[in-house]
Amino acid sequence: MKDIIFLTPVFKQMIWGGSRLGSQFGYDIPGDNTGECWAVSAHPNGDCQVSEGSCKGMTLSQLWQSHPELFGNPGADRFPLLVKIIDARDDLSIQVHPDDAYAKENENGSLGKTECWYILDCEEGATLVAGHNAATRQELEQMIHEGRWDELIRQVPVKKGDFIQIDPGTVHAIRGGMMILETQQSSDITYRVYDYDRLTDGKPRELHVKQSIDVITVPAPSAGESVKSAAELPVNTLNELIACDYYRVWKLTVAGAFSFEQAYPFLIVSVVEGQGRIGDREIKKGDHFILPDGFGEAELTGDMTLIMSSVNQAGTGKDGEER
Ligand code: ZN
């Protein structure tokens, strides 16, 4: 059996970050403004190291280059996904991401960013921002320039266990109080539309109004289509939450024992609740690892909730065809 690839997260201090990645997930966080845990990432802004086994100390990007067979010989130039846990003590900026074509042309060949969120925790009656209310690009521009944020942004009620897909061009913002697990394309390109006039070290963070107006989808698709409840899904079942061009994401709640064949080029696994074992290896909330290609049967025992992801072979398949 091939080794499981366990990774050490990279933490990011953020103006809006909190301390729950320490208190709830048991990580040794760098401070009380820790907003992001880059749990599975080969991105240059946070390249996770392998934490055990024969490849210990290598970064995920090095592993991707030197051992493509672990990832199903994908033929892509970089590890395509990034999994984060976000702890928002305060509201995040209202933002939007470009698609691949816009990012390639305007951001030095970067990937665009499609992302999705599984809500680990939030307050009762919480909302987040997904979409906007402008009917035309001209109206969008006008509302942004006049600062009519309450009219412009679309608030969507959410609860713990909800799942939301955020396509490029979608205006979005995570609100204070939320903890989410984000699965995304491996990209760090964010255009900030509005930052609540906050200051960092006495200065506002940079806004990207022009790029935002370029990439925001007008009119916005209805918000209801993008949010679904994933709180009460059947246990011991691979529940698919989304399949899009870039990834597939599943939720698995293990109750007692459950086994499945690792049938994907690679499978990212995040333990978001509880504890148990994979084979003989103990795993617990806050652990993240990758089951390599050809891993075989994944034998899980215990009581725990896992969020898992892989590339969508129909989208960016083994043939290396670009989409
Ligand atoms: Zn985003």
mmCIF file of C-alpha atoms and ligand atoms in Angstrom:
data_model
loop_
_atom_site.group_PDB
_atom_site.id
_atom_site.type_symbol
_atom_site.label_atom_id
_atom_site.label_comp_id
_atom_site.label_asym_id
_atom_site.label_seq_id
_atom_site.Cartn_x
_atom_site.Cartn_y
_atom_site.Cartn_z
ATOM 1 C CA MET A 1 0.000 0.000 0.000
ATOM 2 C CA LYS A 2 1.274 3.474 -0.837
ATOM 3 C CA ASP A 3 1.950 5.941 1.967
ATOM 4 C CA ILE A 4 -0.741 8.396 2.925
ATOM 5 C CA ILE A 5 0.557 11.937 2.315
ATOM 6 C CA PHE A 6 0.090 13.893 5.551
ATOM 7 C CA LEU A 7 0.691 17.638 5.319
ATOM 8 C CA THR A 8 1.582 20.450 7.719
ATOM 9 C CA PRO A 9 -0.689 23.474 7.279
ATOM 10 C CA VAL A 10 0.501 27.018 6.580
ATOM 11 C CA PHE A 11 -1.220 29.771 8.599
ATOM 12 C CA LYS A 12 -2.072 33.296 7.496
ATOM 13 C CA GLN A 13 -2.619 36.276 9.747
ATOM 14 C CA MET A 14 -5.476 38.450 8.516
ATOM 15 C CA ILE A 15 -7.077 41.713 9.631
ATOM 16 C CA TRP A 16 -10.360 39.800 10.059
ATOM 17 C CA GLY A 17 -8.890 36.571 11.527
ATOM 18 C CA GLY A 18 -9.501 35.025 14.939
ATOM 19 C CA SER A 19 -8.193 32.371 17.325
ATOM 20 C CA ARG A 20 -10.548 29.440 16.721
ATOM 21 C CA LEU A 21 -8.078 27.563 14.517
ATOM 22 C CA GLY A 22 -6.200 27.171 17.795
ATOM 23 C CA SER A 23 -9.079 26.718 20.238
ATOM 24 C CA GLN A 24 -11.336 24.547 18.057
ATOM 25 C CA PHE A 25 -8.929 22.782 15.721
ATOM 26 C CA GLY A 26 -5.943 22.435 18.050
ATOM 27 C CA TYR A 27 -3.419 24.034 15.704
ATOM 28 C CA ASP A 28 -0.389 25.891 17.016
ATOM 29 C CA ILE A 29 -1.431 29.212 15.478
ATOM 30 C CA PRO A 30 0.915 32.182 15.069
ATOM 31 C CA GLY A 31 -1.392 34.745 16.729
ATOM 32 C CA ASP A 32 -4.919 35.865 17.562
ATOM 33 C CA ASN A 33 -5.562 37.175 14.050
ATOM 34 C CA THR A 34 -5.169 33.856 12.293
ATOM 35 C CA GLY A 35 -7.641 33.916 9.424
ATOM 36 C CA GLU A 36 -6.575 31.043 7.210
ATOM 37 C CA CYS A 37 -5.150 27.569 7.531
ATOM 38 C CA TRP A 38 -3.827 26.481 4.128
ATOM 39 C CA ALA A 39 -4.240 22.798 4.819
ATOM 40 C CA VAL A 40 -3.553 21.261 1.415
ATOM 41 C CA SER A 41 -1.692 23.657 -0.843
ATOM 42 C CA ALA A 42 1.161 23.681 -3.321
ATOM 43 C CA HIS A 43 0.679 27.375 -4.090
ATOM 44 C CA PRO A 44 3.873 29.507 -3.916
ATOM 45 C CA ASN A 45 2.219 31.735 -1.295
ATOM 46 C CA GLY A 46 1.829 28.755 1.042
ATOM 47 C CA ASP A 47 3.359 25.438 0.001
ATOM 48 C CA CYS A 48 2.581 22.714 2.580
ATOM 49 C CA GLN A 49 5.293 20.287 3.693
ATOM 50 C CA VAL A 50 4.866 16.551 3.925
ATOM 51 C CA SER A 51 4.926 15.808 7.670
ATOM 52 C CA GLU A 52 5.863 12.115 7.766
ATOM 53 C CA GLY A 53 7.013 9.116 5.749
ATOM 54 C CA SER A 54 9.748 8.777 3.139
ATOM 55 C CA CYS A 55 8.990 12.169 1.558
ATOM 56 C CA LYS A 56 8.941 14.055 4.883
ATOM 57 C CA GLY A 57 10.085 17.661 4.484
ATOM 58 C CA MET A 58 9.292 17.913 0.783
ATOM 59 C CA THR A 59 6.756 20.525 -0.201
ATOM 60 C CA LEU A 60 3.604 19.484 -1.991
ATOM 61 C CA SER A 61 4.779 21.300 -5.141
ATOM 62 C CA GLN A 62 8.074 19.338 -5.066
ATOM 63 C CA LEU A 63 6.187 16.102 -4.544
ATOM 64 C CA TRP A 64 3.902 16.947 -7.497
ATOM 65 C CA GLN A 65 6.944 17.553 -9.750
ATOM 66 C CA SER A 66 9.050 14.604 -8.619
ATOM 67 C CA HIS A 67 6.365 11.947 -8.050
ATOM 68 C CA PRO A 68 3.577 12.530 -10.570
ATOM 69 C CA GLU A 69 2.618 8.862 -10.245
ATOM 70 C CA LEU A 70 1.220 9.610 -6.777
ATOM 71 C CA PHE A 71 -1.312 11.913 -8.425
ATOM 72 C CA GLY A 72 -2.259 9.716 -11.371
ATOM 73 C CA ASN A 73 0.346 11.193 -13.793
ATOM 74 C CA PRO A 74 -1.846 14.205 -14.436
ATOM 75 C CA GLY A 75 0.258 16.121 -16.960
ATOM 76 C CA ALA A 76 -0.818 19.464 -15.469
ATOM 77 C CA ASP A 77 1.903 21.963 -14.598
ATOM 78 C CA ARG A 78 0.863 22.470 -10.966
ATOM 79 C CA PHE A 79 -1.143 20.885 -8.190
ATOM 80 C CA PRO A 80 -4.578 22.171 -9.132
ATOM 81 C CA LEU A 81 -6.457 22.461 -5.835
ATOM 82 C CA LEU A 82 -6.135 24.278 -2.549
ATOM 83 C CA VAL A 83 -8.025 23.429 0.647
ATOM 84 C CA LYS A 84 -8.265 26.002 3.448
ATOM 85 C CA ILE A 85 -10.045 26.449 6.740
ATOM 86 C CA ILE A 86 -11.098 30.043 7.306
ATOM 87 C CA ASP A 87 -11.848 31.587 10.702
ATOM 88 C CA ALA A 88 -13.593 34.924 10.215
ATOM 89 C CA ARG A 89 -13.852 36.890 13.438
ATOM 90 C CA ASP A 90 -14.844 39.942 11.370
ATOM 91 C CA ASP A 91 -16.367 40.353 7.926
ATOM 92 C CA LEU A 92 -14.089 39.652 4.969
ATOM 93 C CA SER A 93 -13.914 42.207 2.190
ATOM 94 C CA ILE A 94 -16.536 42.028 -0.542
ATOM 95 C CA GLN A 95 -14.681 40.427 -3.405
ATOM 96 C CA VAL A 96 -14.758 38.609 -6.699
ATOM 97 C CA HIS A 97 -12.401 36.251 -8.538
ATOM 98 C CA PRO A 98 -11.504 36.087 -12.230
ATOM 99 C CA ASP A 99 -11.861 33.012 -14.407
ATOM 100 C CA ASP A 100 -8.889 31.224 -16.006
ATOM 101 C CA ALA A 101 -8.933 33.298 -19.194
ATOM 102 C CA TYR A 102 -8.904 36.673 -17.408
ATOM 103 C CA ALA A 103 -6.288 35.569 -14.844
ATOM 104 C CA LYS A 104 -4.011 34.116 -17.512
ATOM 105 C CA GLU A 105 -4.066 37.360 -19.452
ATOM 106 C CA ASN A 106 -3.966 39.855 -16.563
ATOM 107 C CA GLU A 107 -2.324 38.020 -13.649
ATOM 108 C CA ASN A 108 0.875 36.498 -14.999
ATOM 109 C CA GLY A 109 -0.554 33.190 -16.096
ATOM 110 C CA SER A 110 -2.272 32.460 -12.788
ATOM 111 C CA LEU A 111 -5.250 30.160 -12.635
ATOM 112 C CA GLY A 112 -8.648 31.721 -12.114
ATOM 113 C CA LYS A 113 -10.523 30.879 -8.980
ATOM 114 C CA THR A 114 -13.631 28.810 -8.610
ATOM 115 C CA GLU A 115 -14.279 27.949 -4.977
ATOM 116 C CA CYS A 116 -16.799 26.312 -2.699
ATOM 117 C CA TRP A 117 -17.488 26.479 1.012
ATOM 118 C CA TYR A 118 -18.663 23.979 3.570
ATOM 119 C CA ILE A 119 -19.861 25.938 6.612
ATOM 120 C CA LEU A 120 -18.256 24.408 9.689
ATOM 121 C CA ASP A 121 -19.754 26.903 12.109
ATOM 122 C CA CYS A 122 -21.750 30.116 12.146
ATOM 123 C CA GLU A 123 -24.128 32.019 14.380
ATOM 124 C CA GLU A 124 -27.885 31.550 14.332
ATOM 125 C CA GLY A 125 -29.439 33.780 11.663
ATOM 126 C CA ALA A 126 -26.105 34.241 9.874
ATOM 127 C CA THR A 127 -25.922 35.579 6.337
ATOM 128 C CA LEU A 128 -23.209 35.775 3.762
ATOM 129 C CA VAL A 129 -22.838 37.745 0.571
ATOM 130 C CA ALA A 130 -23.345 35.878 -2.712
ATOM 131 C CA GLY A 131 -24.340 37.799 -5.830
ATOM 132 C CA HIS A 132 -25.587 41.334 -6.402
ATOM 133 C CA ASN A 133 -28.697 43.228 -7.470
ATOM 134 C CA ALA A 134 -27.480 45.279 -10.441
ATOM 135 C CA ALA A 135 -29.370 44.614 -13.668
ATOM 136 C CA THR A 136 -26.738 45.925 -16.084
ATOM 137 C CA ARG A 137 -22.997 46.567 -16.035
ATOM 138 C CA GLN A 138 -23.705 50.293 -16.181
ATOM 139 C CA GLU A 139 -25.904 50.058 -13.086
ATOM 140 C CA LEU A 140 -23.239 47.928 -11.365
ATOM 141 C CA GLU A 141 -20.595 50.561 -12.066
ATOM 142 C CA GLN A 142 -22.850 53.331 -10.842
ATOM 143 C CA MET A 143 -23.753 51.547 -7.600
ATOM 144 C CA ILE A 144 -20.086 50.782 -6.882
ATOM 145 C CA HIS A 145 -18.925 54.345 -7.593
ATOM 146 C CA GLU A 146 -21.726 55.786 -5.463
ATOM 147 C CA GLY A 147 -21.009 53.316 -2.642
ATOM 148 C CA ARG A 148 -24.578 51.947 -2.529
ATOM 149 C CA TRP A 149 -23.403 48.684 -0.961
ATOM 150 C CA ASP A 150 -26.605 47.803 0.915
ATOM 151 C CA GLU A 151 -28.582 47.997 -2.311
ATOM 152 C CA LEU A 152 -25.942 46.276 -4.395
ATOM 153 C CA ILE A 153 -24.946 43.182 -2.461
ATOM 154 C CA ARG A 154 -27.173 40.172 -2.069
ATOM 155 C CA GLN A 155 -27.343 38.599 1.369
ATOM 156 C CA VAL A 156 -28.129 34.931 1.669
ATOM 157 C CA PRO A 157 -29.187 33.227 4.930
ATOM 158 C CA VAL A 158 -27.013 30.222 5.837
ATOM 159 C CA LYS A 159 -26.574 27.721 8.630
ATOM 160 C CA LYS A 160 -24.001 25.239 9.820
ATOM 161 C CA GLY A 161 -23.589 22.408 7.332
ATOM 162 C CA ASP A 162 -24.591 24.436 4.281
ATOM 163 C CA PHE A 163 -22.545 24.162 1.096
ATOM 164 C CA ILE A 164 -22.079 26.953 -1.444
ATOM 165 C CA GLN A 165 -20.430 27.027 -4.834
ATOM 166 C CA ILE A 166 -18.846 30.379 -5.816
ATOM 167 C CA ASP A 167 -18.135 30.605 -9.542
ATOM 168 C CA PRO A 168 -15.727 33.220 -10.926
ATOM 169 C CA GLY A 169 -17.537 36.539 -11.377
ATOM 170 C CA THR A 170 -19.679 36.054 -8.248
ATOM 171 C CA VAL A 171 -19.545 38.906 -5.747
ATOM 172 C CA HIS A 172 -19.073 37.237 -2.366
ATOM 173 C CA ALA A 173 -18.062 37.731 1.238
ATOM 174 C CA ILE A 174 -17.756 35.595 4.322
ATOM 175 C CA ARG A 175 -19.179 37.231 7.412
ATOM 176 C CA GLY A 176 -17.780 37.529 10.919
ATOM 177 C CA GLY A 177 -18.508 34.487 13.099
ATOM 178 C CA MET A 178 -18.181 31.933 10.323
ATOM 179 C CA MET A 179 -15.744 29.077 10.053
ATOM 180 C CA ILE A 180 -15.651 27.392 6.683
ATOM 181 C CA LEU A 181 -13.712 24.783 4.797
ATOM 182 C CA GLU A 182 -12.933 26.084 1.340
ATOM 183 C CA THR A 183 -12.038 23.909 -1.636
ATOM 184 C CA GLN A 184 -10.752 25.960 -4.562
ATOM 185 C CA GLN A 185 -8.580 26.119 -7.616
ATOM 186 C CA SER A 186 -4.965 26.751 -6.627
ATOM 187 C CA SER A 187 -5.052 30.513 -7.085
ATOM 188 C CA ASP A 188 -4.576 33.525 -4.866
ATOM 189 C CA ILE A 189 -6.142 36.149 -7.130
ATOM 190 C CA THR A 190 -8.805 38.173 -5.341
ATOM 191 C CA TYR A 191 -10.292 41.471 -6.447
ATOM 192 C CA ARG A 192 -11.543 43.510 -3.523
ATOM 193 C CA VAL A 193 -14.603 45.609 -4.355
ATOM 194 C CA TYR A 194 -15.223 47.066 -0.900
ATOM 195 C CA ASP A 195 -13.478 46.652 2.449
ATOM 196 C CA TYR A 196 -15.876 48.450 4.849
ATOM 197 C CA ASP A 197 -13.415 51.392 4.917
ATOM 198 C CA ARG A 198 -11.186 49.454 7.327
ATOM 199 C CA LEU A 199 -7.554 50.381 7.963
ATOM 200 C CA THR A 200 -4.522 48.117 8.363
ATOM 201 C CA ASP A 201 -1.554 49.944 9.947
ATOM 202 C CA GLY A 202 -3.415 53.179 9.331
ATOM 203 C CA LYS A 203 -4.024 52.490 5.625
ATOM 204 C CA PRO A 204 -6.932 51.011 3.705
ATOM 205 C CA ARG A 205 -6.195 47.740 1.891
ATOM 206 C CA GLU A 206 -5.952 48.086 -1.872
ATOM 207 C CA LEU A 207 -9.211 47.872 -3.814
ATOM 208 C CA HIS A 208 -9.475 46.522 -7.373
ATOM 209 C CA VAL A 209 -12.551 48.304 -8.640
ATOM 210 C CA LYS A 210 -11.690 48.230 -12.342
ATOM 211 C CA GLN A 211 -10.858 44.524 -12.399
ATOM 212 C CA SER A 212 -13.977 43.799 -10.344
ATOM 213 C CA ILE A 213 -16.227 45.610 -12.767
ATOM 214 C CA ASP A 214 -14.519 43.686 -15.601
ATOM 215 C CA VAL A 215 -15.149 40.250 -14.143
ATOM 216 C CA ILE A 216 -18.428 40.472 -12.177
ATOM 217 C CA THR A 217 -21.177 38.446 -13.854
ATOM 218 C CA VAL A 218 -24.164 40.673 -14.727
ATOM 219 C CA PRO A 219 -26.907 39.993 -13.913
ATOM 220 C CA ALA A 220 -26.023 37.622 -11.077
ATOM 221 C CA PRO A 221 -27.548 34.145 -11.192
ATOM 222 C CA SER A 222 -30.100 33.554 -8.425
ATOM 223 C CA ALA A 223 -28.495 32.853 -5.066
ATOM 224 C CA GLY A 224 -30.801 29.995 -4.204
ATOM 225 C CA GLU A 225 -29.186 27.852 -6.874
ATOM 226 C CA SER A 226 -25.772 28.001 -5.250
ATOM 227 C CA VAL A 227 -26.599 27.134 -1.598
ATOM 228 C CA LYS A 228 -27.606 23.684 -0.448
ATOM 229 C CA SER A 229 -27.982 22.047 2.922
ATOM 230 C CA ALA A 230 -25.446 19.301 3.547
ATOM 231 C CA ALA A 231 -25.994 18.987 7.298
ATOM 232 C CA GLU A 232 -28.165 15.862 7.353
ATOM 233 C CA LEU A 233 -26.839 13.529 4.694
ATOM 234 C CA PRO A 234 -26.767 9.734 5.060
ATOM 235 C CA VAL A 235 -23.840 8.364 7.106
ATOM 236 C CA ASN A 236 -21.307 5.901 5.689
ATOM 237 C CA THR A 237 -22.002 7.226 2.196
ATOM 238 C CA LEU A 238 -19.872 9.261 -0.219
ATOM 239 C CA ASN A 239 -22.238 12.215 -0.600
ATOM 240 C CA GLU A 240 -21.215 14.284 -3.599
ATOM 241 C CA LEU A 241 -21.672 18.001 -2.883
ATOM 242 C CA ILE A 242 -20.497 19.373 -6.235
ATOM 243 C CA ALA A 243 -18.940 18.343 -9.509
ATOM 244 C CA CYS A 244 -17.711 21.272 -11.620
ATOM 245 C CA ASP A 245 -14.980 21.630 -14.251
ATOM 246 C CA TYR A 246 -12.238 21.882 -11.629
ATOM 247 C CA TYR A 247 -13.156 19.613 -8.746
ATOM 248 C CA ARG A 248 -15.492 17.170 -7.135
ATOM 249 C CA VAL A 249 -16.235 17.455 -3.414
ATOM 250 C CA TRP A 250 -17.800 14.890 -1.119
ATOM 251 C CA LYS A 251 -18.936 14.762 2.493
ATOM 252 C CA LEU A 252 -18.504 11.492 4.360
ATOM 253 C CA THR A 253 -19.698 10.947 7.911
ATOM 254 C CA VAL A 254 -18.166 7.759 9.266
ATOM 255 C CA ALA A 255 -20.332 6.078 11.927
ATOM 256 C CA GLY A 256 -18.567 2.943 13.160
ATOM 257 C CA ALA A 257 -16.848 1.639 10.053
ATOM 258 C CA PHE A 258 -16.868 2.375 6.343
ATOM 259 C CA SER A 259 -14.598 1.351 3.484
ATOM 260 C CA PHE A 260 -14.363 2.560 -0.076
ATOM 261 C CA GLU A 261 -12.061 2.195 -3.044
ATOM 262 C CA GLN A 262 -9.877 5.245 -3.721
ATOM 263 C CA ALA A 263 -10.850 5.471 -7.392
ATOM 264 C CA TYR A 264 -9.581 8.993 -8.205
ATOM 265 C CA PRO A 265 -6.197 10.306 -9.450
ATOM 266 C CA PHE A 266 -5.707 11.442 -5.833
ATOM 267 C CA LEU A 267 -8.107 12.169 -2.998
ATOM 268 C CA ILE A 268 -7.750 15.047 -0.531
ATOM 269 C CA VAL A 269 -9.240 14.281 2.883
ATOM 270 C CA SER A 270 -9.911 16.772 5.691
ATOM 271 C CA VAL A 271 -11.192 15.629 9.080
ATOM 272 C CA VAL A 272 -13.545 18.399 10.199
ATOM 273 C CA GLU A 273 -15.257 16.682 13.135
ATOM 274 C CA GLY A 274 -14.548 13.761 15.472
ATOM 275 C CA GLN A 275 -11.825 11.150 15.302
ATOM 276 C CA GLY A 276 -11.074 7.630 14.208
ATOM 277 C CA ARG A 277 -8.626 5.655 12.113
ATOM 278 C CA ILE A 278 -7.656 5.045 8.544
ATOM 279 C CA GLY A 279 -6.212 1.546 8.557
ATOM 280 C CA ASP A 280 -4.082 1.562 11.749
ATOM 281 C CA ARG A 281 -3.366 5.266 11.661
ATOM 282 C CA GLU A 282 -5.228 7.502 14.122
ATOM 283 C CA ILE A 283 -6.757 10.609 12.624
ATOM 284 C CA LYS A 284 -8.662 13.457 14.245
ATOM 285 C CA LYS A 285 -10.341 16.787 13.619
ATOM 286 C CA GLY A 286 -7.834 19.133 11.975
ATOM 287 C CA ASP A 287 -5.884 16.445 10.092
ATOM 288 C CA HIS A 288 -5.555 16.754 6.323
ATOM 289 C CA PHE A 289 -4.004 14.224 3.994
ATOM 290 C CA ILE A 290 -3.959 12.931 0.441
ATOM 291 C CA LEU A 291 -4.658 9.359 -0.594
ATOM 292 C CA PRO A 292 -2.452 8.777 -3.650
ATOM 293 C CA ASP A 293 -3.358 7.102 -6.926
ATOM 294 C CA GLY A 294 -3.605 3.343 -6.515
ATOM 295 C CA PHE A 295 -4.070 3.571 -2.748
ATOM 296 C CA GLY A 296 -6.725 0.882 -2.907
ATOM 297 C CA GLU A 297 -9.272 0.359 -0.187
ATOM 298 C CA ALA A 298 -9.585 3.161 2.379
ATOM 299 C CA GLU A 299 -10.711 1.489 5.619
ATOM 300 C CA LEU A 300 -12.157 4.012 8.019
ATOM 301 C CA THR A 301 -13.358 3.457 11.569
ATOM 302 C CA GLY A 302 -14.572 5.798 14.287
ATOM 303 C CA ASP A 303 -17.009 8.668 14.448
ATOM 304 C CA MET A 304 -15.942 11.547 12.263
ATOM 305 C CA THR A 305 -16.920 13.851 9.430
ATOM 306 C CA LEU A 306 -14.672 14.172 6.388
ATOM 307 C CA ILE A 307 -14.733 16.616 3.497
ATOM 308 C CA MET A 308 -12.938 15.134 0.496
ATOM 309 C CA SER A 309 -12.056 16.386 -2.950
ATOM 310 C CA SER A 310 -10.327 15.521 -6.181
ATOM 311 C CA VAL A 311 -9.999 16.869 -9.675
ATOM 312 C CA ASN A 312 -12.898 16.219 -11.974
ATOM 313 C CA GLN A 313 -11.511 13.758 -14.500
ATOM 314 C CA ALA A 314 -14.165 14.772 -16.980
ATOM 315 C CA GLY A 315 -12.796 18.308 -16.692
ATOM 316 C CA THR A 316 -9.012 18.241 -16.255
ATOM 317 C CA GLY A 317 -8.449 14.602 -16.956
ATOM 318 C CA LYS A 318 -5.470 12.307 -17.231
ATOM 319 C CA ASP A 319 -5.167 13.155 -20.890
ATOM 320 C CA GLY A 320 -3.885 16.541 -19.755
ATOM 321 C CA GLU A 321 -6.354 18.331 -21.967
ATOM 322 C CA GLU A 322 -6.674 21.951 -20.944
ATOM 323 C CA ARG A 323 -10.025 23.518 -20.288
HETATM 324 ZN ZN ZN B 1 -13.262 34.038 -2.560
#
